[in-house]
PDB file of C-alpha atoms and ligand atoms in Angstrom:
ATOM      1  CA  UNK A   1       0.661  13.256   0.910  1.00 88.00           C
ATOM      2  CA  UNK A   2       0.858  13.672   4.735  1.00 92.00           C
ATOM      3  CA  UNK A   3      -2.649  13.106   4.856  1.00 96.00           C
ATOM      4  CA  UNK A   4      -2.706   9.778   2.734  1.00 96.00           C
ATOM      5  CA  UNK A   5       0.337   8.674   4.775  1.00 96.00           C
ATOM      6  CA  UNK A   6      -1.887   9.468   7.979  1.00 97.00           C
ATOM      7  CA  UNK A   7      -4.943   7.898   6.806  1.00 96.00           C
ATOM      8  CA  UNK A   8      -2.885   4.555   6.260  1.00 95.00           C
ATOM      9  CA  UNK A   9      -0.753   4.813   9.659  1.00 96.00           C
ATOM     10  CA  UNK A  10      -4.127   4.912  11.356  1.00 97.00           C
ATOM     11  CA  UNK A  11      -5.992   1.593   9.451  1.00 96.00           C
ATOM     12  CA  UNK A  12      -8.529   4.665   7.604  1.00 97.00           C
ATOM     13  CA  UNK A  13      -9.570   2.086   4.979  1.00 97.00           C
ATOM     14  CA  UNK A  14     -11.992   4.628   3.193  1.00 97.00           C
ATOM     15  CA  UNK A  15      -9.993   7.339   3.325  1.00 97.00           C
ATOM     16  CA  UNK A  16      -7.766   6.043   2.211  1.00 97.00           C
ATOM     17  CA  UNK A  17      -9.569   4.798  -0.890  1.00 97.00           C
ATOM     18  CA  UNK A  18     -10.749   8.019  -1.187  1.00 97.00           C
ATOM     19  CA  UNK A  19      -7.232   9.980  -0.760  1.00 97.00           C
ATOM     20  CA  UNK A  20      -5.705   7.384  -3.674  1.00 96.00           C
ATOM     21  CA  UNK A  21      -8.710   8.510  -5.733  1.00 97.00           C
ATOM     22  CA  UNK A  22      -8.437  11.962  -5.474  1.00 96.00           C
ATOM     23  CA  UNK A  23      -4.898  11.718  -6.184  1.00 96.00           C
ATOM     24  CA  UNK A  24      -5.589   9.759  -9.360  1.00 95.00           C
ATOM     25  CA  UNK A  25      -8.152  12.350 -10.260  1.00 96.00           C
ATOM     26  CA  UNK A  26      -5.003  15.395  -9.513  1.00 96.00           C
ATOM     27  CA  UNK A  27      -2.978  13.384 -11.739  1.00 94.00           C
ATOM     28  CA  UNK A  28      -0.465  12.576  -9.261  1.00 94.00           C
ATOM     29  CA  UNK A  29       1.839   9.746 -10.431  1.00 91.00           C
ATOM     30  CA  UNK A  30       1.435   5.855  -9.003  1.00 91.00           C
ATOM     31  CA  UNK A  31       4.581   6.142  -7.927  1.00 89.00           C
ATOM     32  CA  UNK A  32       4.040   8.793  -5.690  1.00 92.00           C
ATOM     33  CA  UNK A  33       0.906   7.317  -4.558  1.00 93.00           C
ATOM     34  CA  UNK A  34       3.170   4.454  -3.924  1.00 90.00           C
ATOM     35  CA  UNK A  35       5.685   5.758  -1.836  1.00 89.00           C
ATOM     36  CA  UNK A  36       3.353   7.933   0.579  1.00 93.00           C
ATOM     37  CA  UNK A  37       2.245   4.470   0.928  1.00 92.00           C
ATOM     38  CA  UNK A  38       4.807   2.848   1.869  1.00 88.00           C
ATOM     39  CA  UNK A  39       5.502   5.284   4.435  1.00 93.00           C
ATOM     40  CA  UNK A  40       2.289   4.980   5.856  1.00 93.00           C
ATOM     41  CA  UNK A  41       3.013   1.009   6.023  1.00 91.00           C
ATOM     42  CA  UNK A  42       6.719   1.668   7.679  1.00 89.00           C
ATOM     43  CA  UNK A  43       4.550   3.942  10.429  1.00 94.00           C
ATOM     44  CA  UNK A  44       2.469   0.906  10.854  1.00 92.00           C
ATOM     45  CA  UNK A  45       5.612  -1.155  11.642  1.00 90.00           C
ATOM     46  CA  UNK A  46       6.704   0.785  14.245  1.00 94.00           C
ATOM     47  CA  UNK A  47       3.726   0.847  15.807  1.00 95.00           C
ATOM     48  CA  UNK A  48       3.605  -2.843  16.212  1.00 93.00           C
ATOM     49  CA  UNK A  49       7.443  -2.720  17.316  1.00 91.00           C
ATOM     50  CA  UNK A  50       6.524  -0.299  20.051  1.00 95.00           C
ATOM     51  CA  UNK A  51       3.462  -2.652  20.960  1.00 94.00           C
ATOM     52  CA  UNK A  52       0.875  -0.051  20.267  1.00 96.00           C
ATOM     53  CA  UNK A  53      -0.115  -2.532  17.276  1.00 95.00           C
ATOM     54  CA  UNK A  54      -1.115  -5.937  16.784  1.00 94.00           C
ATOM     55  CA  UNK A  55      -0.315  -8.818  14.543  1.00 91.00           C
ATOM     56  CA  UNK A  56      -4.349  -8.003  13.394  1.00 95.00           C
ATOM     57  CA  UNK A  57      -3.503  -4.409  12.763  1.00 94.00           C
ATOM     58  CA  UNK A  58      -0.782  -5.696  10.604  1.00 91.00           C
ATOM     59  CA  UNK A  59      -2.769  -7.688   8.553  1.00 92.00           C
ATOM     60  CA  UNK A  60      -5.672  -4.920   7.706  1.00 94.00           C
ATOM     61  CA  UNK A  61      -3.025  -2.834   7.254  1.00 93.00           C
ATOM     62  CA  UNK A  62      -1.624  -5.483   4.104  1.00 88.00           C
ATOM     63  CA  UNK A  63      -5.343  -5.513   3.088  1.00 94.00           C
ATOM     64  CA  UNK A  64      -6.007  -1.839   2.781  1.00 94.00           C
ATOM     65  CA  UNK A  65      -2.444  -1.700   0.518  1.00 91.00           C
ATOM     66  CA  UNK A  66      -3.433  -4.470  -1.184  1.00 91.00           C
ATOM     67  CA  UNK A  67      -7.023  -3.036  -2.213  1.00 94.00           C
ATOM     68  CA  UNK A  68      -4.909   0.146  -3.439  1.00 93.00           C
ATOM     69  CA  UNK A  69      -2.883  -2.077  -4.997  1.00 91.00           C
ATOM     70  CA  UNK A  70      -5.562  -3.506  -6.963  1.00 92.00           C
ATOM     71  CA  UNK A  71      -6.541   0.072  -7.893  1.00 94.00           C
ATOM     72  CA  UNK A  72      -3.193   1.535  -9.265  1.00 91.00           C
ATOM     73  CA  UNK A  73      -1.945  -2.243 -11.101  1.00 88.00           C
ATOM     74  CA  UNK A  74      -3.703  -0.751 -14.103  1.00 89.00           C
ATOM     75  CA  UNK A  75      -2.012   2.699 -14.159  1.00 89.00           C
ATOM     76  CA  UNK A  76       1.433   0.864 -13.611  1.00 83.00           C
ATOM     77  CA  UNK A  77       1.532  -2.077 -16.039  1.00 74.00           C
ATOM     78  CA  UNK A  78       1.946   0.754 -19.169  1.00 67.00           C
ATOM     79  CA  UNK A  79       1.915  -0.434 -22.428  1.00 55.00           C
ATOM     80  CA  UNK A  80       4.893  -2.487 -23.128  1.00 60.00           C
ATOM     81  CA  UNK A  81       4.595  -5.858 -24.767  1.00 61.00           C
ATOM     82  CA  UNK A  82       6.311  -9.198 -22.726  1.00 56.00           C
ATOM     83  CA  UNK A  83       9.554  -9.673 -24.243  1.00 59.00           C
ATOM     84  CA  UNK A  84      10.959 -13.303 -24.109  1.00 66.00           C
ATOM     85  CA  UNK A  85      14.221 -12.365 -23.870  1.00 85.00           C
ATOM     86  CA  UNK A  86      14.106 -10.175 -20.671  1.00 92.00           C
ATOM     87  CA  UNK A  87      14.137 -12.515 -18.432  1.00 96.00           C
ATOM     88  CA  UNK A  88      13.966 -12.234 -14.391  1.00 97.00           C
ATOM     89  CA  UNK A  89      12.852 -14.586 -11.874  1.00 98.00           C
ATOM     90  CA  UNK A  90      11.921 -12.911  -8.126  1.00 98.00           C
ATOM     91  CA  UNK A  91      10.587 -14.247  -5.156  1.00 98.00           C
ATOM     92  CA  UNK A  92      10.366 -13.812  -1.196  1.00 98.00           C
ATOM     93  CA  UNK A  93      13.079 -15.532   0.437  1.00 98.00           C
ATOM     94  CA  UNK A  94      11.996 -19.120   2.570  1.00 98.00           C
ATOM     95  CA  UNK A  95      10.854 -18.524   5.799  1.00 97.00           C
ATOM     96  CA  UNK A  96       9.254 -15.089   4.496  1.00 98.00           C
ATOM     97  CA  UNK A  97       5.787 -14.246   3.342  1.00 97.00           C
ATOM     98  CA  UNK A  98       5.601 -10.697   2.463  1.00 97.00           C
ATOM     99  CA  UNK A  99       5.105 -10.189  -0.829  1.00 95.00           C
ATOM    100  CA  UNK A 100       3.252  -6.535  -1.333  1.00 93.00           C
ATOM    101  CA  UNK A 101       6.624  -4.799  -2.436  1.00 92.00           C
ATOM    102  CA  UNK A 102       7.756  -7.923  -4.667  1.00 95.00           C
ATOM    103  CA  UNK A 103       4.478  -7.753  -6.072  1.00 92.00           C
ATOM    104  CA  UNK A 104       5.334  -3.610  -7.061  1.00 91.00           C
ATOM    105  CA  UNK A 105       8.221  -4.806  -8.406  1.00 93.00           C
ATOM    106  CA  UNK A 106       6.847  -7.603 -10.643  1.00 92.00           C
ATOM    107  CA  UNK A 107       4.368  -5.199 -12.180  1.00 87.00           C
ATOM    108  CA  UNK A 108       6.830  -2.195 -12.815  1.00 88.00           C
ATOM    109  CA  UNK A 109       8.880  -5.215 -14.722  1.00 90.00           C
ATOM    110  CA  UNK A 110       5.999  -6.592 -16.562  1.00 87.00           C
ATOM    111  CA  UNK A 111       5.245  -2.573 -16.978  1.00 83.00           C
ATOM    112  CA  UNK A 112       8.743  -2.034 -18.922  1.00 86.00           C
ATOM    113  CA  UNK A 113       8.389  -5.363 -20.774  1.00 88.00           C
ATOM    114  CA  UNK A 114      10.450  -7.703 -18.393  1.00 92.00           C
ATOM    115  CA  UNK A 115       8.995 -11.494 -18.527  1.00 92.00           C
ATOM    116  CA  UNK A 116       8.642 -12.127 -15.246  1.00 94.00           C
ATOM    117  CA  UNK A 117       9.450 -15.455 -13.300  1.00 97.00           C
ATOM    118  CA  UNK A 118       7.522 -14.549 -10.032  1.00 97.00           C
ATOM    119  CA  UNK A 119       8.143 -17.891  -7.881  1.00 98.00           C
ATOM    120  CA  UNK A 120       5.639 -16.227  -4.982  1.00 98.00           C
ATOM    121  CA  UNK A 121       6.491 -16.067  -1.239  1.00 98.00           C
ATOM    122  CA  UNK A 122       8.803 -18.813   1.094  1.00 98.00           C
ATOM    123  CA  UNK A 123      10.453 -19.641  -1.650  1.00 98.00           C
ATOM    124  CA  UNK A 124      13.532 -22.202  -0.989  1.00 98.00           C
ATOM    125  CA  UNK A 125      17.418 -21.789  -2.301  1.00 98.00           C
ATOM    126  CA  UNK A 126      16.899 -24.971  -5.129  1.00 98.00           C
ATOM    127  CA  UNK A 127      13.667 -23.035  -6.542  1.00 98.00           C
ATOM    128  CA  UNK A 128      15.056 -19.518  -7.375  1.00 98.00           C
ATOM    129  CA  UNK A 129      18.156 -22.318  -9.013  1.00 98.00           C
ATOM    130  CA  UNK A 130      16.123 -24.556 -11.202  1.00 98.00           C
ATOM    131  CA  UNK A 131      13.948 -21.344 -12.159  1.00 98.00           C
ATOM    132  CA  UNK A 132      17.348 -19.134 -13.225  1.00 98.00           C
ATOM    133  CA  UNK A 133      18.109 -22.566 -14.748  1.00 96.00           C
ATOM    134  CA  UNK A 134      14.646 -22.962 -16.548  1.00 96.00           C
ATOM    135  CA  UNK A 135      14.518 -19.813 -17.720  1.00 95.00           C
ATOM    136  CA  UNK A 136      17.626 -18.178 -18.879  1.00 95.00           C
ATOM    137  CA  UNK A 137      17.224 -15.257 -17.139  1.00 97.00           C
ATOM    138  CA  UNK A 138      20.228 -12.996 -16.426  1.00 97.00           C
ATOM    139  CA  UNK A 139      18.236 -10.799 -13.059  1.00 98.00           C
ATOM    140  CA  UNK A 140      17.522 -12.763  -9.792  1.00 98.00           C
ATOM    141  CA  UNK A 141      15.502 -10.711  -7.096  1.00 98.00           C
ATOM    142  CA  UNK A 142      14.931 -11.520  -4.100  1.00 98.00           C
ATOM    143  CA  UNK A 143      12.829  -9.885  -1.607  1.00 98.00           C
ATOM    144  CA  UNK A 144      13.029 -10.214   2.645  1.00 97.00           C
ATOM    145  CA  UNK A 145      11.310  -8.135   4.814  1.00 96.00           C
ATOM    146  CA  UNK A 146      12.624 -10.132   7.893  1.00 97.00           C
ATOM    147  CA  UNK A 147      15.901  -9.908   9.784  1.00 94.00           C
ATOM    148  CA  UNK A 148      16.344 -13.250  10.457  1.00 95.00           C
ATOM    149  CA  UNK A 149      15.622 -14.461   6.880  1.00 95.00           C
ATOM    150  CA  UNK A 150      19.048 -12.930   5.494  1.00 95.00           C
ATOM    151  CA  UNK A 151      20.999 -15.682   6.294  1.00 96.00           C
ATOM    152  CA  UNK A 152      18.596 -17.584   3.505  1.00 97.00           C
ATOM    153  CA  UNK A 153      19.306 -14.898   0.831  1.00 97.00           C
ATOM    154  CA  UNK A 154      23.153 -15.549   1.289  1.00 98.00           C
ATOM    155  CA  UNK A 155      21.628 -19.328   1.049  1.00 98.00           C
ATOM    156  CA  UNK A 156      20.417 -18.901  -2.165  1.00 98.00           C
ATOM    157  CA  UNK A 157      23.828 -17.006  -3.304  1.00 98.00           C
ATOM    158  CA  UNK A 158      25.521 -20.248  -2.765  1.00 98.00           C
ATOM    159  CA  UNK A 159      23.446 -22.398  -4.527  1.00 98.00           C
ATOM    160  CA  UNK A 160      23.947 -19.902  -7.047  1.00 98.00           C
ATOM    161  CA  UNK A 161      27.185 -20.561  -7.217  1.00 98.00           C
ATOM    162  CA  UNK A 162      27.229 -24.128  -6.217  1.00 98.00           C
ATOM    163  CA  UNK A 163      24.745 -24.631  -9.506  1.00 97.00           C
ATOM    164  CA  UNK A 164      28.047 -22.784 -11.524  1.00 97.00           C
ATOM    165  CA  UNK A 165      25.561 -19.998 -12.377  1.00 97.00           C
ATOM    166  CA  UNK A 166      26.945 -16.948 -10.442  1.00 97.00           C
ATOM    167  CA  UNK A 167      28.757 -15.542 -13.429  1.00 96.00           C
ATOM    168  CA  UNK A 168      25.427 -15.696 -15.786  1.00 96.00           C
ATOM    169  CA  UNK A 169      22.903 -13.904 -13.230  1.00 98.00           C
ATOM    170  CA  UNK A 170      22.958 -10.593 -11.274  1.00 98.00           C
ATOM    171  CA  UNK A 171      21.803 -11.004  -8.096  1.00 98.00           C
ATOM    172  CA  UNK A 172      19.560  -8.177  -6.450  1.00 98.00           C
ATOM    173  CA  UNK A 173      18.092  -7.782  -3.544  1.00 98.00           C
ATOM    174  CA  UNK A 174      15.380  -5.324  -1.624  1.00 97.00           C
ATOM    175  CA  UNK A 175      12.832  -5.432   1.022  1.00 96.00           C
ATOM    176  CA  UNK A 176      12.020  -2.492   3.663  1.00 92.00           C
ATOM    177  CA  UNK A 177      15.038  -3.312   6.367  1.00 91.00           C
ATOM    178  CA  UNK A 178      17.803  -4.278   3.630  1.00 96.00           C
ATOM    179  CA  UNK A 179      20.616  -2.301   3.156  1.00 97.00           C
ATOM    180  CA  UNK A 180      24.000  -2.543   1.838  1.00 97.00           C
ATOM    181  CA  UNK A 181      25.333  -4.374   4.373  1.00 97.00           C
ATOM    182  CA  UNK A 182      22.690  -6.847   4.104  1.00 97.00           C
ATOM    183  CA  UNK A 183      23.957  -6.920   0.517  1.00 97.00           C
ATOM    184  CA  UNK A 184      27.439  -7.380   1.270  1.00 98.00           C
ATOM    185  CA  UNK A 185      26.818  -9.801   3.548  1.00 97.00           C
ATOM    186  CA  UNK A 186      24.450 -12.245   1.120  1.00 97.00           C
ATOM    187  CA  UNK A 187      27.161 -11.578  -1.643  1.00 98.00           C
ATOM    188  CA  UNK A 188      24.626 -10.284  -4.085  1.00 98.00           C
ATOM    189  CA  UNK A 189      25.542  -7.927  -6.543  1.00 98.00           C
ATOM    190  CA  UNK A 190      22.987  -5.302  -5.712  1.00 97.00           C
ATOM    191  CA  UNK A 191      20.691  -3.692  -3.388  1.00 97.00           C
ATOM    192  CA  UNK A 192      17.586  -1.452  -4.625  1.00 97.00           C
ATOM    193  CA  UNK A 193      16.220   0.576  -1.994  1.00 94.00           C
ATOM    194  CA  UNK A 194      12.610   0.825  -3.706  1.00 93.00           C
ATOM    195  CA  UNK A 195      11.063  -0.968  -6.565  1.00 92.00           C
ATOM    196  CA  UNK A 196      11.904   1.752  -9.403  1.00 90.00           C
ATOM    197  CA  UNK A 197      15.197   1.944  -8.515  1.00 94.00           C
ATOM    198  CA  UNK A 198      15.498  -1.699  -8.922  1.00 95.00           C
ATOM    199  CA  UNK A 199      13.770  -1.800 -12.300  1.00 93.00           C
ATOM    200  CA  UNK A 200      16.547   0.327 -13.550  1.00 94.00           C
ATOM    201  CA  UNK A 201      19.186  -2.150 -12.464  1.00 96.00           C
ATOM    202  CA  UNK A 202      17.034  -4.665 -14.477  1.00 96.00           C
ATOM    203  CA  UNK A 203      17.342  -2.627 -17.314  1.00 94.00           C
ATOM    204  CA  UNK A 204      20.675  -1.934 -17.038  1.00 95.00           C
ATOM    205  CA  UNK A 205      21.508  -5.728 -17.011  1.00 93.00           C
ATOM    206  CA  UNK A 206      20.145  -5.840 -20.448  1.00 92.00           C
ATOM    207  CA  UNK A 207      21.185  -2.883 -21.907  1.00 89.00           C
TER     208      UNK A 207
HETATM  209  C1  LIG B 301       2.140  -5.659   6.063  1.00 51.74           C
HETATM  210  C2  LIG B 301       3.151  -6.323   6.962  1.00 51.74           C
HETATM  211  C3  LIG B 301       2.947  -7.661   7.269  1.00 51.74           C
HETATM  212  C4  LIG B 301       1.868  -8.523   6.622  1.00 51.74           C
HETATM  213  C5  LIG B 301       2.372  -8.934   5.216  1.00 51.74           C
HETATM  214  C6  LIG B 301       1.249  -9.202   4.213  1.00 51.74           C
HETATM  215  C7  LIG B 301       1.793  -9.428   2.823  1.00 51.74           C
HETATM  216  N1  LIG B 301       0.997 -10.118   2.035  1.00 51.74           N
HETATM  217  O1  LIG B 301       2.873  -8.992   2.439  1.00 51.74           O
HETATM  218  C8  LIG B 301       1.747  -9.723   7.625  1.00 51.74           C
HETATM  219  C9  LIG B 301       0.654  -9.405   8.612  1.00 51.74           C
HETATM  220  C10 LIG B 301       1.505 -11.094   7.020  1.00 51.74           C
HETATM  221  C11 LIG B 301       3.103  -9.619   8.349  1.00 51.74           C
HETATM  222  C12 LIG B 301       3.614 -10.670   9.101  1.00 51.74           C
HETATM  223  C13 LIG B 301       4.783 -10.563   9.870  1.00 51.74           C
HETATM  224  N2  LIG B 301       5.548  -9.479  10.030  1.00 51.74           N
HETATM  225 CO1  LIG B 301       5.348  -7.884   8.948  1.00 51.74          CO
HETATM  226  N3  LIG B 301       5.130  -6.166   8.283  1.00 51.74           N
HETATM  227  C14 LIG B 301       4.271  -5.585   7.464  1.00 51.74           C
HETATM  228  C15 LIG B 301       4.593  -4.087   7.261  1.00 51.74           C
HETATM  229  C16 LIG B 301       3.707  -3.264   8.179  1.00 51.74           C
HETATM  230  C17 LIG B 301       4.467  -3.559   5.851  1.00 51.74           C
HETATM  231  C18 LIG B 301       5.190  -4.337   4.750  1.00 51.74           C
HETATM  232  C19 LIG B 301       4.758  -3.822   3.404  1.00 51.74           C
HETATM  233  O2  LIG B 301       3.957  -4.433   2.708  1.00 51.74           O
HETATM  234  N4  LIG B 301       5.267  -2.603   3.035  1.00 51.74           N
HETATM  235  C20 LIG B 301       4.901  -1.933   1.789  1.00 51.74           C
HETATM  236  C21 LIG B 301       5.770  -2.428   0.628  1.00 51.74           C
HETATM  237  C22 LIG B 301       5.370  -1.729  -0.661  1.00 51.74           C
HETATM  238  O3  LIG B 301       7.116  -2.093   0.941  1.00 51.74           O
HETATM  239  P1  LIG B 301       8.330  -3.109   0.797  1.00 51.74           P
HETATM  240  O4  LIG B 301       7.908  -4.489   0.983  1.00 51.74           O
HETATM  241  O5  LIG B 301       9.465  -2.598   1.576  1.00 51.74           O
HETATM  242  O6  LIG B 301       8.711  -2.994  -0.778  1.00 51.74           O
HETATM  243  C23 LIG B 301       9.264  -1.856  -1.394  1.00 51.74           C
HETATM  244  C24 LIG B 301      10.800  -1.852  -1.414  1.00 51.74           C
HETATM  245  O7  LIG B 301      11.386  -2.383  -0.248  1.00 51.74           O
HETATM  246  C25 LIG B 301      11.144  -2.606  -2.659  1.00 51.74           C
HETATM  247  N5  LIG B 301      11.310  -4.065  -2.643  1.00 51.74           N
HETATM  248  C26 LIG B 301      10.763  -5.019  -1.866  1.00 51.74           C
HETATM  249  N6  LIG B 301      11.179  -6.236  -2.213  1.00 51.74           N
HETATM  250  C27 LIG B 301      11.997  -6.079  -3.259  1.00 51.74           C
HETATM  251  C28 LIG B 301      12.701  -7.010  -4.030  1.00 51.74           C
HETATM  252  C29 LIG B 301      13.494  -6.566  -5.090  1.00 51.74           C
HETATM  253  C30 LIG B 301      14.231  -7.542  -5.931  1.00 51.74           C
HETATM  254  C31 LIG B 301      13.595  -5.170  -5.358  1.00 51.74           C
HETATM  255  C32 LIG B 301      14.411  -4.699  -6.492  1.00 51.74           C
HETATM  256  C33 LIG B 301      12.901  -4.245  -4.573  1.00 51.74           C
HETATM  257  C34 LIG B 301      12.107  -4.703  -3.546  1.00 51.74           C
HETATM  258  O8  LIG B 301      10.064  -2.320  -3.541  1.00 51.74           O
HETATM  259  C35 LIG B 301       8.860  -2.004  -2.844  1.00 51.74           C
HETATM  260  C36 LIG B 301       8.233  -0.774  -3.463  1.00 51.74           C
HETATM  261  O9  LIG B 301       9.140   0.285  -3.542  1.00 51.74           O
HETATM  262  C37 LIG B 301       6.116  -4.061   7.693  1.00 51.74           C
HETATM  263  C38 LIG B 301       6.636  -2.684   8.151  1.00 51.74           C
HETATM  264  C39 LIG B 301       7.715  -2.141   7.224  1.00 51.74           C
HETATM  265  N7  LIG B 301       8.564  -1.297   7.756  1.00 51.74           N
HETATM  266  O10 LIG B 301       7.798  -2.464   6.077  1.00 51.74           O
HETATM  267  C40 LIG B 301       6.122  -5.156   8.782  1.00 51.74           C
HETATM  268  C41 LIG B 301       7.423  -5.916   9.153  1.00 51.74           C
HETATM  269  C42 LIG B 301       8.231  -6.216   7.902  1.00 51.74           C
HETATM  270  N8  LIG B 301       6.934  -7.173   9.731  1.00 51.74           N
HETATM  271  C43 LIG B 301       7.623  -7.520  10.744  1.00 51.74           C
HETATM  272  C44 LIG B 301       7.373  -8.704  11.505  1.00 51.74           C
HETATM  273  C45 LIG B 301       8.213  -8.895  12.767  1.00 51.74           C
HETATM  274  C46 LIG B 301       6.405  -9.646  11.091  1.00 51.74           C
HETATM  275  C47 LIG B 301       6.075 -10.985  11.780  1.00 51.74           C
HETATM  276  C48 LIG B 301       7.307 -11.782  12.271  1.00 51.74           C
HETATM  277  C49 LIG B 301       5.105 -10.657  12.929  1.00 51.74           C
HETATM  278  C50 LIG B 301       4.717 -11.834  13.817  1.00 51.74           C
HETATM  279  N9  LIG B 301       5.046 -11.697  15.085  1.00 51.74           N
HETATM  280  O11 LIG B 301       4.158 -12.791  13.362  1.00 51.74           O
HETATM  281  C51 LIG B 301       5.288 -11.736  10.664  1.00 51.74           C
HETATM  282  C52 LIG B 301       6.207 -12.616   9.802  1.00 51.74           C
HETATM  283  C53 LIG B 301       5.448 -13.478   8.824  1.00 51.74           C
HETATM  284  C54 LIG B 301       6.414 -14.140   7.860  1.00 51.74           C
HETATM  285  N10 LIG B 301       6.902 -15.329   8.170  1.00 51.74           N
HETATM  286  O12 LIG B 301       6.743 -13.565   6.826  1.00 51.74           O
HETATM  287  C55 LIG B 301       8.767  -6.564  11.050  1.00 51.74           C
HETATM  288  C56 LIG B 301      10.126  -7.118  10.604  1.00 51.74           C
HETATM  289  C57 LIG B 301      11.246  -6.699  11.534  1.00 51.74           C
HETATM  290  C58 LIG B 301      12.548  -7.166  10.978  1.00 51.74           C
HETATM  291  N11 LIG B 301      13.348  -6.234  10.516  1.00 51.74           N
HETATM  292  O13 LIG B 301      12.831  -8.317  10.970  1.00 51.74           O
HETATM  293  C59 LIG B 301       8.316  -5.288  10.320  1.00 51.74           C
HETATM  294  C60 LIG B 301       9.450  -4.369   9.779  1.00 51.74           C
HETATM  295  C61 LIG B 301       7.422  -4.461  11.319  1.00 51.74           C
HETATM  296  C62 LIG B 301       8.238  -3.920  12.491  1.00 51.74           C
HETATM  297  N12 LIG B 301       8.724  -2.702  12.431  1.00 51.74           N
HETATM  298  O14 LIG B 301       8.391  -4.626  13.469  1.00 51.74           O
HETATM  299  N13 LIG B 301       3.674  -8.428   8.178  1.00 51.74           N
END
């Protein structure tokens, strides 16, 4: 996958179409495709930390993703019917508009037959409340890809538990630069370090 990984890193748009296709074609999983990806994308990140990238860069390199994106959706969203009763509601924190990995996420849900709440990007403390509220659902995920937005995930913990709703909802959380202690520190209940991973905690809520 080094070369896909490469391809992406340096803003190849057609190769890189053409890399995703002939991985299709080898029968090499979404997934996979998915996380060479995302490496590519973290490569692209620290290029625009070290200054070597700009905030353009940045965005062709979301557009690229997004057009592979578009291609793999298909392979990903499976067969499984939408349940009503598995319930989740995710968004991108307030103050954040990245929304490629929550958008993963959403589909591998939808994919495993998860109804899926997705509230969108910059979404405020009160809306990921009223939806949990409106909806039933026992999963809240939130995404950040920011630093400086954690302080609004631990935000939306406390309205959690200001709205008397912590005990009925499992909170988790993921973006590229969360970790655990960003967990710890928002009091959710989990952190998912890519978007399968977190499925799995989905399911395991409703097991
Ligand atoms: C593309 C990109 C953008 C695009 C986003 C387009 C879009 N529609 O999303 C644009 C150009 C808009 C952008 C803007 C900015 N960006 Co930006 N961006 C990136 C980049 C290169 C890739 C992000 C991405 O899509 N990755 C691919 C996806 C698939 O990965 P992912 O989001 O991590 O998701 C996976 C997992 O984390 C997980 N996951 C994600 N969310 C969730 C949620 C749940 C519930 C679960 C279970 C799992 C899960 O599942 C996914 C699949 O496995 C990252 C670099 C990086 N290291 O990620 C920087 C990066 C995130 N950006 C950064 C910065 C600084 C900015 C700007 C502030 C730049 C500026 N000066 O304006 C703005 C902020 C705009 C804003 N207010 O949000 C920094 C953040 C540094 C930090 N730690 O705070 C990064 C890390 C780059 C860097 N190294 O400096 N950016």
């Amino acid at each position: 996958m080094r070369d896909l990984i490469e391809a992406l890193r340096d803003l190849k748009e057609s190769e890189v179409n053409e890399l995703v296709e002939n991985r299709i074609a080898e029968g090499v999983s979404p997934l996979e495709i998915i996380a060479a990806c995302n490496e590519g994308m973290v490569a692209v990140g620290e290029l625009f930390s070290q200054n070597k990238y700009f905030i353009s860069q940045l965005i062709f390199s979301a557009e690229i993703l997004k057009g592979v994106m578009k291609r793999l959706d298909p392979l990903l969203k499976g067969q499984a019917p939408a349940s009503t009763d598995k319930k989740v509601v995710i968004g991108t924190v307030k103050g954040d508009i990245h929304d490629i990995g929550k958008n993963i996420v959403g589909t591998l849900l939808r994919g495993s037959g998860f109804d899926v709440v997705d509230l969108g990007v910059d979404v405020p403390a009160d809306r990921f409340v009223t939806a949990v509220k409106q909806s039933g659902a026992k999963v809240l995920g939130m995404s950040a890809l920011l630093n400086f937005t954690y302080p609004e995930m631990k935000n939306v913990v406390d309205a959690v538990i200001e709205a008397g709703l912590r005990d009925k909802v499992r909170i988790i959380i993921g973006g590229a630069p969360v970790n655990e202690q960003v967990r710890e520190y928002a009091g959710a209940d989990h952190y998912a370090s890519d978007a399968v991973s977190g499925v799995k905690l989905c399911k395991d809520v409703y097991a």
